Coordinates of C-alpha atoms in Angstrom, one line a residue:
M1 CA 130.4 17.6 10.3
L2 CA 130.0 15.9 6.9
F3 CA 128.6 19.1 5.6
L4 CA 131.8 21.0 6.6
F5 CA 133.9 18.3 5.0
L6 CA 132.0 18.6 1.7
I7 CA 132.4 22.4 1.7
G8 CA 136.1 22.0 2.2
L9 CA 136.5 19.5 -0.5
T10 CA 134.5 21.7 -2.9
A11 CA 136.6 24.7 -2.1
A12 CA 139.8 22.7 -2.7
S13 CA 138.5 21.4 -6.0
I14 CA 137.7 24.9 -7.2
Y15 CA 141.1 26.2 -6.2
V16 CA 142.8 23.3 -8.1
L17 CA 140.7 23.9 -11.1
K18 CA 141.7 27.6 -11.2
R19 CA 145.4 26.5 -10.8
P20 CA 145.9 23.4 -12.9
D21 CA 149.7 23.9 -12.7
L22 CA 149.5 22.6 -9.1
L23 CA 148.7 19.1 -10.4
T24 CA 151.8 18.9 -12.5
M25 CA 154.2 20.4 -10.0
L26 CA 156.6 18.0 -8.3
P27 CA 157.1 18.4 -4.6
H28 CA 160.3 20.2 -3.6
K29 CA 163.1 17.7 -3.1
K30 CA 165.6 18.3 -0.4
K31 CA 169.1 18.1 -1.7
I32 CA 171.1 15.3 0.0
P33 CA 174.8 15.8 -0.1
P34 CA 176.6 13.0 -1.8
S35 CA 178.3 10.6 0.5
P36 CA 182.1 10.8 0.4
I37 CA 183.4 8.2 -2.0
T38 CA 186.4 6.5 -0.5
K39 CA 189.0 4.7 -2.6
A40 CA 190.3 1.6 -1.1
K41 CA 194.1 1.1 -1.5
N42 CA 196.1 -2.0 -0.9
I43 CA 199.3 -0.5 0.4
S44 CA 202.4 -1.5 2.3
I45 CA 202.7 0.1 5.8
N46 CA 205.0 -0.4 8.7
L47 CA 203.8 -1.7 12.0
Y48 CA 206.2 -1.3 14.9
F49 CA 207.1 -4.1 17.3
G50 CA 209.7 -4.7 19.9
D51 CA 213.2 -5.8 18.8
S52 CA 214.4 -8.8 20.8
N53 CA 218.0 -7.7 20.4
S54 CA 217.7 -4.1 21.5
D55 CA 215.5 -1.5 23.2
Y56 CA 214.2 -0.2 19.9
L57 CA 211.1 -0.7 17.9
M58 CA 211.5 -2.4 14.5
P59 CA 209.3 -1.8 11.5
E60 CA 207.5 -4.8 10.1
P61 CA 205.9 -4.2 6.6
R62 CA 202.3 -5.3 6.1
R63 CA 200.0 -5.1 3.2
M64 CA 196.7 -3.5 4.2
V65 CA 193.6 -2.2 2.5
L66 CA 193.1 1.4 3.8
Q67 CA 190.5 3.9 2.5
D68 CA 191.1 7.5 1.7
G69 CA 189.1 9.7 4.2
A70 CA 188.2 6.8 6.5
I71 CA 190.6 7.7 9.3
K72 CA 188.8 6.0 12.2
N73 CA 188.4 2.8 10.2
N74 CA 192.0 2.9 9.1
V75 CA 193.2 3.5 12.7
K76 CA 191.1 0.5 13.8
K77 CA 192.6 -1.7 11.2
I78 CA 196.1 -0.7 12.2
I79 CA 195.4 -1.5 15.9
E80 CA 193.9 -4.8 15.0
E81 CA 197.0 -5.8 13.1
L82 CA 199.2 -4.7 16.1
I83 CA 197.0 -6.9 18.3
K84 CA 197.6 -9.9 16.0
G85 CA 201.3 -9.4 16.7
P86 CA 204.4 -9.7 14.6
K87 CA 204.9 -12.3 11.8
R88 CA 208.7 -12.2 12.2
T89 CA 210.8 -12.8 15.3
L90 CA 209.9 -9.5 16.9
I91 CA 208.2 -8.9 20.3
Q92 CA 204.5 -8.6 20.7
T93 CA 203.8 -5.1 22.1
I94 CA 200.1 -5.3 22.9
P95 CA 199.2 -7.7 25.7
H96 CA 196.9 -10.7 25.1
G97 CA 193.2 -10.1 25.4
V98 CA 193.3 -6.4 24.5
T99 CA 190.4 -5.0 22.4
V100 CA 189.5 -1.5 21.1
R101 CA 186.5 -0.1 22.8
G102 CA 186.3 3.0 20.7
I103 CA 188.0 5.5 18.4
E104 CA 187.3 9.2 18.3
L105 CA 188.7 12.0 16.2
K106 CA 189.3 15.3 18.0
G107 CA 189.6 17.9 15.3
N108 CA 191.7 17.0 12.2
T109 CA 194.9 16.0 13.9
R110 CA 194.2 14.0 17.1
V111 CA 192.8 10.5 17.5
V112 CA 191.6 9.1 20.9
I113 CA 191.8 5.4 21.2
D114 CA 190.0 3.7 24.1
F115 CA 191.4 0.2 24.9
S116 CA 189.9 -2.5 27.0
P117 CA 191.2 -2.8 30.6
E118 CA 193.5 -5.7 29.5
L119 CA 196.0 -3.1 28.1
A120 CA 197.0 -2.3 31.7
R121 CA 195.9 -5.5 33.5
N122 CA 197.8 -7.9 31.2
H123 CA 200.8 -5.7 30.6
P124 CA 204.1 -7.2 31.9
G125 CA 205.3 -3.8 33.2
G126 CA 208.8 -2.3 33.1
S127 CA 209.9 0.9 31.4
L128 CA 211.1 -0.8 28.2
A129 CA 207.9 -2.9 27.7
E130 CA 205.7 0.1 28.5
M131 CA 207.6 2.3 26.0
Q132 CA 207.4 -0.3 23.3
T133 CA 203.7 -0.8 23.8
I134 CA 202.8 2.9 23.8
Y135 CA 205.1 3.9 20.9
S136 CA 204.2 0.8 18.9
I137 CA 200.7 2.1 18.8
V138 CA 201.6 5.8 18.4
N139 CA 204.2 5.4 15.7
S140 CA 202.3 2.8 13.7
I141 CA 199.3 5.2 13.5
L142 CA 201.0 8.5 13.1
L143 CA 203.7 7.3 10.6
T144 CA 201.0 5.7 8.5
I145 CA 198.3 8.4 8.5
P146 CA 200.1 11.7 8.0
S147 CA 197.1 13.9 8.7
L148 CA 197.1 12.8 12.3
K149 CA 199.7 14.4 14.6
E150 CA 198.7 13.1 18.1
V151 CA 197.4 9.9 19.7
Q152 CA 195.6 10.0 23.1
I153 CA 195.4 6.6 24.8
L154 CA 192.5 5.8 27.2
V155 CA 192.0 2.6 29.1
D156 CA 188.5 1.5 29.9
G157 CA 187.2 5.0 28.9
Q158 CA 189.5 6.8 31.3
S159 CA 192.7 8.8 30.9
R160 CA 195.4 7.3 33.0
E161 CA 198.5 8.8 34.6
T162 CA 200.6 5.9 33.2
L163 CA 200.1 2.4 31.8
K164 CA 202.3 0.7 34.4
G165 CA 204.1 3.6 36.1
H166 CA 206.5 4.9 33.5
I167 CA 205.1 6.9 30.5
D168 CA 202.7 9.8 31.1
L169 CA 199.4 9.1 29.3
R170 CA 197.5 12.1 30.5
A171 CA 198.4 14.2 27.4
P172 CA 198.3 13.2 23.7
L173 CA 201.5 11.7 22.3
K174 CA 203.4 12.5 19.2
A175 CA 205.4 10.0 17.1
N176 CA 208.9 9.3 18.4
R177 CA 211.2 8.3 15.5
S178 CA 214.2 8.0 17.8
L179 CA 212.8 4.8 19.2
I180 CA 212.9 3.1 15.8
K181 CA 215.9 1.0 15.0
K182 CA 217.7 2.2 11.9
G183 CA 219.0 -0.2 9.3

């Protein structure tokens, strides 16, 4: 066995001596695509909360740091700000205890957001409150991130017929500007 090893070593040495260029060749490096560089921008966006004096949603400006190309991260930041609630005398639209379980992009224009069960469990119910909750989320995201056109809302990983019996959540939703109070 040692004899075979020595023969192999000798053969390899002779081969390398006949091809000295092998000693100076660098191994082929695999090209790794550059990671996308995202620019962080501190911008003013509108979050939409319930208006205590009407059935509409009211915009509340917020300064947020969003990153170009980081859609899922930006959606998460918007939802987290909605969960914190309004800073003015507007109505909280997302119930207490709600968390985001996951965010997934479907193609280039749809985002699927999976909320914790508290979105339905802690919701007060009623058609107005349900509309404000759903479109607070949908409008805040779609009117901030123009590349997105639809929001699909899941609760505890599941598509639901409605949140509390009023708005169909089985299909993705588009922004509804008619629910935003003008002026």
